[in-house]
PDB file of C-alpha atoms in Angstrom:
ATOM      1  CA  MET A   1      -7.340  10.753 -17.185  1.00  0.00           C
ATOM      2  CA  TYR A   2      -9.897   7.999 -17.279  1.00  0.00           C
ATOM      3  CA  LEU A   3     -12.388   9.608 -14.847  1.00  0.00           C
ATOM      4  CA  SER A   4     -15.281   7.503 -16.207  1.00  0.00           C
ATOM      5  CA  ASN A   5     -13.174   4.314 -15.504  1.00  0.00           C
ATOM      6  CA  TYR A   6     -12.644   5.353 -12.096  1.00  0.00           C
ATOM      7  CA  LEU A   7     -16.409   5.977 -11.341  1.00  0.00           C
ATOM      8  CA  LYS A   8     -17.243   2.621 -12.946  1.00  0.00           C
ATOM      9  CA  ILE A   9     -14.965   0.751 -10.955  1.00  0.00           C
ATOM     10  CA  LYS A  10     -15.851   2.398  -7.784  1.00  0.00           C
ATOM     11  CA  SER A  11     -19.642   1.649  -8.567  1.00  0.00           C
ATOM     12  CA  LYS A  12     -18.769  -2.064  -8.619  1.00  0.00           C
ATOM     13  CA  LEU A  13     -16.793  -2.298  -5.288  1.00  0.00           C
ATOM     14  CA  PRO A  14     -18.213  -3.991  -2.374  1.00  0.00           C
ATOM     15  CA  SER A  15     -18.401  -1.435   0.708  1.00  0.00           C
ATOM     16  CA  ASN A  16     -15.242  -2.927   2.407  1.00  0.00           C
ATOM     17  CA  VAL A  17     -12.961  -2.360  -0.682  1.00  0.00           C
ATOM     18  CA  LYS A  18     -11.143   0.939  -1.201  1.00  0.00           C
ATOM     19  CA  ILE A  19      -9.305   2.248  -4.108  1.00  0.00           C
ATOM     20  CA  LEU A  20      -5.677   3.188  -3.538  1.00  0.00           C
ATOM     21  CA  ALA A  21      -4.973   5.729  -6.477  1.00  0.00           C
ATOM     22  CA  VAL A  22      -1.319   4.931  -7.541  1.00  0.00           C
ATOM     23  CA  SER A  23      -0.272   8.470  -8.196  1.00  0.00           C
ATOM     24  CA  LYS A  24       3.706   7.891  -8.507  1.00  0.00           C
ATOM     25  CA  GLY A  25       4.666   9.348 -11.960  1.00  0.00           C
ATOM     26  CA  PHE A  26       1.606  11.697 -12.237  1.00  0.00           C
ATOM     27  CA  LYS A  27       1.424  15.274 -11.600  1.00  0.00           C
ATOM     28  CA  SER A  28      -0.043  17.076  -8.649  1.00  0.00           C
ATOM     29  CA  GLN A  29      -2.721  18.599 -10.934  1.00  0.00           C
ATOM     30  CA  GLU A  30      -3.940  15.026 -11.787  1.00  0.00           C
ATOM     31  CA  ILE A  31      -4.159  14.202  -8.086  1.00  0.00           C
ATOM     32  CA  LYS A  32      -6.240  17.231  -7.602  1.00  0.00           C
ATOM     33  CA  THR A  33      -8.775  16.283 -10.295  1.00  0.00           C
ATOM     34  CA  ILE A  34      -9.303  12.879  -9.137  1.00  0.00           C
ATOM     35  CA  GLN A  35      -9.462  14.139  -5.500  1.00  0.00           C
ATOM     36  CA  ASN A  36     -12.244  16.526  -6.557  1.00  0.00           C
ATOM     37  CA  ILE A  37     -14.461  13.644  -7.395  1.00  0.00           C
ATOM     38  CA  GLY A  38     -14.060  11.879  -4.131  1.00  0.00           C
ATOM     39  CA  GLN A  39     -10.779   9.802  -4.269  1.00  0.00           C
ATOM     40  CA  ASN A  40      -8.778  10.779  -1.018  1.00  0.00           C
ATOM     41  CA  ASP A  41      -6.219   7.826  -0.659  1.00  0.00           C
ATOM     42  CA  PHE A  42      -2.970   8.077  -2.765  1.00  0.00           C
ATOM     43  CA  GLY A  43      -0.056   5.750  -3.112  1.00  0.00           C
ATOM     44  CA  GLU A  44       3.537   7.099  -3.747  1.00  0.00           C
ATOM     45  CA  SER A  45       6.641   4.789  -4.067  1.00  0.00           C
ATOM     46  CA  LYS A  46       9.389   7.358  -4.175  1.00  0.00           C
ATOM     47  CA  PHE A  47       9.836   9.526  -1.168  1.00  0.00           C
ATOM     48  CA  GLN A  48      11.224  12.715  -2.991  1.00  0.00           C
ATOM     49  CA  GLU A  49       8.622  12.898  -5.602  1.00  0.00           C
ATOM     50  CA  ALA A  50       5.922  12.222  -3.000  1.00  0.00           C
ATOM     51  CA  PHE A  51       7.169  14.788  -0.601  1.00  0.00           C
ATOM     52  CA  GLU A  52       7.026  17.431  -3.494  1.00  0.00           C
ATOM     53  CA  LYS A  53       3.627  16.476  -4.323  1.00  0.00           C
ATOM     54  CA  GLN A  54       2.756  16.746  -0.418  1.00  0.00           C
ATOM     55  CA  LEU A  55       3.912  20.319  -0.221  1.00  0.00           C
ATOM     56  CA  ILE A  56       1.947  21.343  -3.375  1.00  0.00           C
ATOM     57  CA  LEU A  57      -1.137  19.809  -2.195  1.00  0.00           C
ATOM     58  CA  LYS A  58      -0.877  20.614   1.634  1.00  0.00           C
ATOM     59  CA  ASP A  59      -4.201  22.468   1.571  1.00  0.00           C
ATOM     60  CA  LEU A  60      -6.093  19.376   0.551  1.00  0.00           C
ATOM     61  CA  GLN A  61      -6.339  17.971   4.163  1.00  0.00           C
ATOM     62  CA  GLN A  62      -8.702  15.225   3.214  1.00  0.00           C
ATOM     63  CA  ILE A  63      -5.843  13.373   1.414  1.00  0.00           C
ATOM     64  CA  THR A  64      -4.318  10.337   3.028  1.00  0.00           C
ATOM     65  CA  TRP A  65      -0.824   9.456   1.798  1.00  0.00           C
ATOM     66  CA  HIS A  66       0.190   5.845   1.557  1.00  0.00           C
ATOM     67  CA  PHE A  67       3.828   4.579   0.923  1.00  0.00           C
ATOM     68  CA  ILE A  68       3.907   1.628  -1.416  1.00  0.00           C
ATOM     69  CA  GLY A  69       7.383   1.450  -2.630  1.00  0.00           C
ATOM     70  CA  ARG A  70      10.559  -0.469  -1.460  1.00  0.00           C
ATOM     71  CA  ILE A  71      11.624   0.950   1.839  1.00  0.00           C
ATOM     72  CA  GLN A  72      15.321   2.054   2.033  1.00  0.00           C
ATOM     73  CA  SER A  73      16.504   2.256   5.724  1.00  0.00           C
ATOM     74  CA  ASN A  74      17.829   5.896   5.347  1.00  0.00           C
ATOM     75  CA  LYS A  75      14.526   7.031   4.294  1.00  0.00           C
ATOM     76  CA  ILE A  76      12.433   5.467   7.112  1.00  0.00           C
ATOM     77  CA  ARG A  77      12.476   8.649   9.250  1.00  0.00           C
ATOM     78  CA  LYS A  78      10.960  10.842   6.355  1.00  0.00           C
ATOM     79  CA  ILE A  79       8.403   8.152   5.480  1.00  0.00           C
ATOM     80  CA  VAL A  80       7.132   7.794   9.041  1.00  0.00           C
ATOM     81  CA  GLN A  81       6.842  11.569   9.332  1.00  0.00           C
ATOM     82  CA  ASN A  82       4.857  12.045   5.999  1.00  0.00           C
ATOM     83  CA  PHE A  83       2.829   8.851   5.622  1.00  0.00           C
ATOM     84  CA  LYS A  84      -0.135   7.527   7.476  1.00  0.00           C
ATOM     85  CA  TYR A  85      -0.031   4.094   5.796  1.00  0.00           C
ATOM     86  CA  ILE A  86       2.977   2.119   4.960  1.00  0.00           C
ATOM     87  CA  HIS A  87       2.150  -0.990   2.567  1.00  0.00           C
ATOM     88  CA  SER A  88       5.724  -2.199   1.739  1.00  0.00           C
ATOM     89  CA  VAL A  89       7.439  -3.432   5.069  1.00  0.00           C
ATOM     90  CA  ASP A  90       9.216  -6.541   3.832  1.00  0.00           C
ATOM     91  CA  SER A  91      11.366  -7.565   6.776  1.00  0.00           C
ATOM     92  CA  LEU A  92      11.404  -7.692  10.496  1.00  0.00           C
ATOM     93  CA  GLU A  93      14.508  -5.419  10.603  1.00  0.00           C
ATOM     94  CA  LYS A  94      12.608  -2.681   8.860  1.00  0.00           C
ATOM     95  CA  LEU A  95       9.610  -3.157  10.859  1.00  0.00           C
ATOM     96  CA  GLN A  96      11.593  -2.932  14.090  1.00  0.00           C
ATOM     97  CA  LYS A  97      13.233   0.364  12.732  1.00  0.00           C
ATOM     98  CA  ILE A  98       9.888   1.795  11.902  1.00  0.00           C
ATOM     99  CA  SER A  99       8.632   1.056  15.389  1.00  0.00           C
ATOM    100  CA  HIS A 100      11.613   2.748  16.924  1.00  0.00           C
ATOM    101  CA  VAL A 101      11.409   5.811  14.836  1.00  0.00           C
ATOM    102  CA  SER A 102       7.803   6.076  15.280  1.00  0.00           C
ATOM    103  CA  TYR A 103       8.347   6.117  19.067  1.00  0.00           C
ATOM    104  CA  LEU A 104      10.799   8.987  18.716  1.00  0.00           C
ATOM    105  CA  GLU A 105       8.506  10.824  16.333  1.00  0.00           C
ATOM    106  CA  LYS A 106       5.444  10.209  18.480  1.00  0.00           C
ATOM    107  CA  LYS A 107       3.712   8.607  15.427  1.00  0.00           C
ATOM    108  CA  ASN A 108       1.538   5.474  14.759  1.00  0.00           C
ATOM    109  CA  PRO A 109       1.799   4.388  11.190  1.00  0.00           C
ATOM    110  CA  LEU A 110      -0.753   1.817   9.772  1.00  0.00           C
ATOM    111  CA  ILE A 111       1.344  -0.900   8.474  1.00  0.00           C
ATOM    112  CA  MET A 112       0.782  -3.583   5.674  1.00  0.00           C
ATOM    113  CA  LEU A 113       3.528  -6.303   5.799  1.00  0.00           C
ATOM    114  CA  GLN A 114       4.511  -7.429   2.398  1.00  0.00           C
ATOM    115  CA  VAL A 115       4.552 -11.093   1.854  1.00  0.00           C
ATOM    116  CA  LYS A 116       6.173 -13.063  -0.899  1.00  0.00           C
ATOM    117  CA  LEU A 117       4.021 -15.884  -2.112  1.00  0.00           C
ATOM    118  CA  SER A 118       5.809 -17.025  -5.118  1.00  0.00           C
ATOM    119  CA  ASP A 119       9.387 -17.545  -6.281  1.00  0.00           C
ATOM    120  CA  ASP A 120       9.791 -14.216  -8.041  1.00  0.00           C
ATOM    121  CA  PRO A 121      13.411 -12.949  -7.801  1.00  0.00           C
ATOM    122  CA  ASN A 122      12.070  -9.185  -8.478  1.00  0.00           C
ATOM    123  CA  LYS A 123       9.797  -9.114  -5.354  1.00  0.00           C
ATOM    124  CA  GLY A 124      10.730  -8.815  -1.670  1.00  0.00           C
ATOM    125  CA  GLY A 125       8.574  -9.691   1.236  1.00  0.00           C
ATOM    126  CA  PHE A 126       8.324 -11.880   4.362  1.00  0.00           C
ATOM    127  CA  ASN A 127       8.289 -15.568   3.962  1.00  0.00           C
ATOM    128  CA  PRO A 128       4.788 -16.670   5.106  1.00  0.00           C
ATOM    129  CA  GLU A 129       6.129 -19.478   7.543  1.00  0.00           C
ATOM    130  CA  LEU A 130       8.630 -17.034   9.019  1.00  0.00           C
ATOM    131  CA  LEU A 131       6.020 -14.506   9.559  1.00  0.00           C
ATOM    132  CA  LYS A 132       3.943 -16.837  11.530  1.00  0.00           C
ATOM    133  CA  LEU A 133       7.116 -17.960  13.516  1.00  0.00           C
ATOM    134  CA  LYS A 134       7.750 -14.236  14.347  1.00  0.00           C
ATOM    135  CA  TRP A 135       4.191 -13.020  14.746  1.00  0.00           C
ATOM    136  CA  GLY A 136       4.397 -12.986  18.688  1.00  0.00           C
ATOM    137  CA  GLU A 137       7.482 -10.740  18.432  1.00  0.00           C
ATOM    138  CA  ILE A 138       5.990  -8.646  15.759  1.00  0.00           C
ATOM    139  CA  GLN A 139       2.872  -7.795  17.880  1.00  0.00           C
ATOM    140  CA  GLU A 140       4.927  -6.632  20.826  1.00  0.00           C
ATOM    141  CA  LEU A 141       6.423  -3.920  18.704  1.00  0.00           C
ATOM    142  CA  LYS A 142       5.192  -0.367  19.898  1.00  0.00           C
ATOM    143  CA  ASN A 143       3.970   2.680  17.913  1.00  0.00           C
ATOM    144  CA  ILE A 144       2.717   0.724  14.838  1.00  0.00           C
ATOM    145  CA  THR A 145      -0.639  -0.612  14.041  1.00  0.00           C
ATOM    146  CA  LEU A 146      -0.672  -3.688  12.088  1.00  0.00           C
ATOM    147  CA  THR A 147      -3.651  -3.639   9.628  1.00  0.00           C
ATOM    148  CA  GLY A 148      -3.013  -6.097   6.826  1.00  0.00           C
ATOM    149  CA  LEU A 149      -0.709  -7.761   4.427  1.00  0.00           C
ATOM    150  CA  MET A 150       0.375  -6.561   1.078  1.00  0.00           C
ATOM    151  CA  THR A 151       1.271  -8.697  -1.968  1.00  0.00           C
ATOM    152  CA  ILE A 152       2.616  -8.149  -5.554  1.00  0.00           C
ATOM    153  CA  ASN A 153       1.892 -11.036  -8.049  1.00  0.00           C
ATOM    154  CA  PRO A 154       4.614 -11.851 -10.727  1.00  0.00           C
ATOM    155  CA  LYS A 155       3.626 -10.471 -14.049  1.00  0.00           C
ATOM    156  CA  GLY A 156       2.215 -12.876 -16.751  1.00  0.00           C
ATOM    157  CA  LEU A 157       0.043 -15.099 -14.711  1.00  0.00           C
ATOM    158  CA  SER A 158      -3.143 -16.452 -15.823  1.00  0.00           C
ATOM    159  CA  SER A 159      -6.492 -15.081 -13.934  1.00  0.00           C
ATOM    160  CA  LYS A 160      -6.560 -18.422 -12.217  1.00  0.00           C
ATOM    161  CA  GLU A 161      -3.006 -18.186 -11.040  1.00  0.00           C
ATOM    162  CA  ASN A 162      -3.524 -14.676  -9.866  1.00  0.00           C
ATOM    163  CA  SER A 163      -6.644 -15.878  -7.702  1.00  0.00           C
ATOM    164  CA  LYS A 164      -4.769 -18.565  -6.171  1.00  0.00           C
ATOM    165  CA  LEU A 165      -2.029 -16.344  -4.956  1.00  0.00           C
ATOM    166  CA  PHE A 166      -4.403 -13.734  -3.770  1.00  0.00           C
ATOM    167  CA  LYS A 167      -6.461 -16.408  -1.764  1.00  0.00           C
ATOM    168  CA  LYS A 168      -3.268 -17.502  -0.098  1.00  0.00           C
ATOM    169  CA  CYS A 169      -2.551 -13.785   1.079  1.00  0.00           C
ATOM    170  CA  ARG A 170      -6.235 -13.579   2.407  1.00  0.00           C
ATOM    171  CA  SER A 171      -5.826 -16.777   4.033  1.00  0.00           C
ATOM    172  CA  LEU A 172      -2.843 -15.881   5.902  1.00  0.00           C
ATOM    173  CA  ALA A 173      -4.171 -12.474   6.860  1.00  0.00           C
ATOM    174  CA  ASP A 174      -7.196 -14.252   8.359  1.00  0.00           C
ATOM    175  CA  SER A 175      -4.919 -16.613  10.419  1.00  0.00           C
ATOM    176  CA  LEU A 176      -3.027 -13.646  11.721  1.00  0.00           C
ATOM    177  CA  GLN A 177      -6.450 -11.868  12.422  1.00  0.00           C
ATOM    178  CA  LEU A 178      -5.619  -8.836  10.146  1.00  0.00           C
ATOM    179  CA  PRO A 179      -8.476  -7.212   8.366  1.00  0.00           C
ATOM    180  CA  ASP A 180      -6.793  -5.770   5.481  1.00  0.00           C
ATOM    181  CA  CYS A 181      -5.216  -7.080   2.203  1.00  0.00           C
ATOM    182  CA  SER A 182      -3.476  -4.460  -0.221  1.00  0.00           C
ATOM    183  CA  MET A 183      -3.608  -6.647  -3.436  1.00  0.00           C
ATOM    184  CA  GLY A 184      -4.673  -6.183  -6.947  1.00  0.00           C
ATOM    185  CA  MET A 185      -3.628  -3.789  -9.526  1.00  0.00           C
ATOM    186  CA  SER A 186      -4.909  -2.513 -12.777  1.00  0.00           C
ATOM    187  CA  GLY A 187      -4.610  -5.812 -14.549  1.00  0.00           C
ATOM    188  CA  ASP A 188      -5.991  -8.176 -12.089  1.00  0.00           C
ATOM    189  CA  TRP A 189      -8.216  -6.110  -9.643  1.00  0.00           C
ATOM    190  CA  GLU A 190     -11.253  -8.071 -10.276  1.00  0.00           C
ATOM    191  CA  GLU A 191      -9.528 -11.536  -9.206  1.00  0.00           C
ATOM    192  CA  ALA A 192      -8.300  -9.615  -6.063  1.00  0.00           C
ATOM    193  CA  ILE A 193     -11.813  -8.476  -4.898  1.00  0.00           C
ATOM    194  CA  ASP A 194     -13.076 -12.132  -5.425  1.00  0.00           C
ATOM    195  CA  ALA A 195     -10.110 -13.368  -3.276  1.00  0.00           C
ATOM    196  CA  GLY A 196     -10.839 -10.839  -0.379  1.00  0.00           C
ATOM    197  CA  SER A 197      -8.910  -7.716  -1.035  1.00  0.00           C
ATOM    198  CA  THR A 198      -9.659  -4.546   0.891  1.00  0.00           C
ATOM    199  CA  TRP A 199      -7.225  -2.165  -1.098  1.00  0.00           C
ATOM    200  CA  LEU A 200      -6.796  -2.112  -4.721  1.00  0.00           C
ATOM    201  CA  ARG A 201      -3.694  -0.323  -5.989  1.00  0.00           C
ATOM    202  CA  LEU A 202      -4.790   1.261  -9.199  1.00  0.00           C
ATOM    203  CA  GLY A 203      -2.719   3.489 -11.407  1.00  0.00           C
ATOM    204  CA  SER A 204      -2.943   3.543 -15.149  1.00  0.00           C
ATOM    205  CA  LEU A 205      -6.602   2.512 -15.198  1.00  0.00           C
ATOM    206  CA  ILE A 206      -7.773   5.534 -13.506  1.00  0.00           C
ATOM    207  CA  PHE A 207      -5.005   8.082 -14.453  1.00  0.00           C
ATOM    208  CA  GLY A 208      -4.436   6.982 -17.982  1.00  0.00           C
ATOM    209  CA  ASP A 209      -0.941   6.397 -19.315  1.00  0.00           C
ATOM    210  CA  LYS A 210       1.868   8.390 -18.002  1.00  0.00           C
ATOM    211  CA  SER A 211       2.639  11.617 -20.162  1.00  0.00           C
TER     212      SER A 211
END
């Protein structure tokens, strides 16, 4: 585990930027180690794996769990019950289901809408124009708090290309008056900060390689 990396990155961050430690594929003990030095936000993308860790680490009440994986409709209730943040809502249909389930469960998750800013067949997300078109309808949904946008850039982009897409995401978030942008990972976090990210999703950079 690269704890010195974590502390070095943390010392460079502007006050409005937070690290989301992407703990998928890492063990509960590794989460505990990094939580001991002040990291409380952890991101998971597979419900079952995350739920097992949540049970093991239930005494660490400072931990805030973020769901960052692709959302399957049949897992929405469990995600709503067990995660404070959901970063990867990629369609209006799923958002409506989350709103309905949250109402039934008396929950109010913090939501990041995933946007698709490039023609990458491997990535999902709202089309920016459609998002703007449906924004009024989206704001009417109950029992969710819309806090920002999330994007994942295609692999293999240059630093300049990464920056351009991140800036697009920040500009769209600003136009919708959303404070947060969940963007930037271990390979492009510096470009993401410069473009206005408020949540960096960092995995291998702070946990090391998966064992």
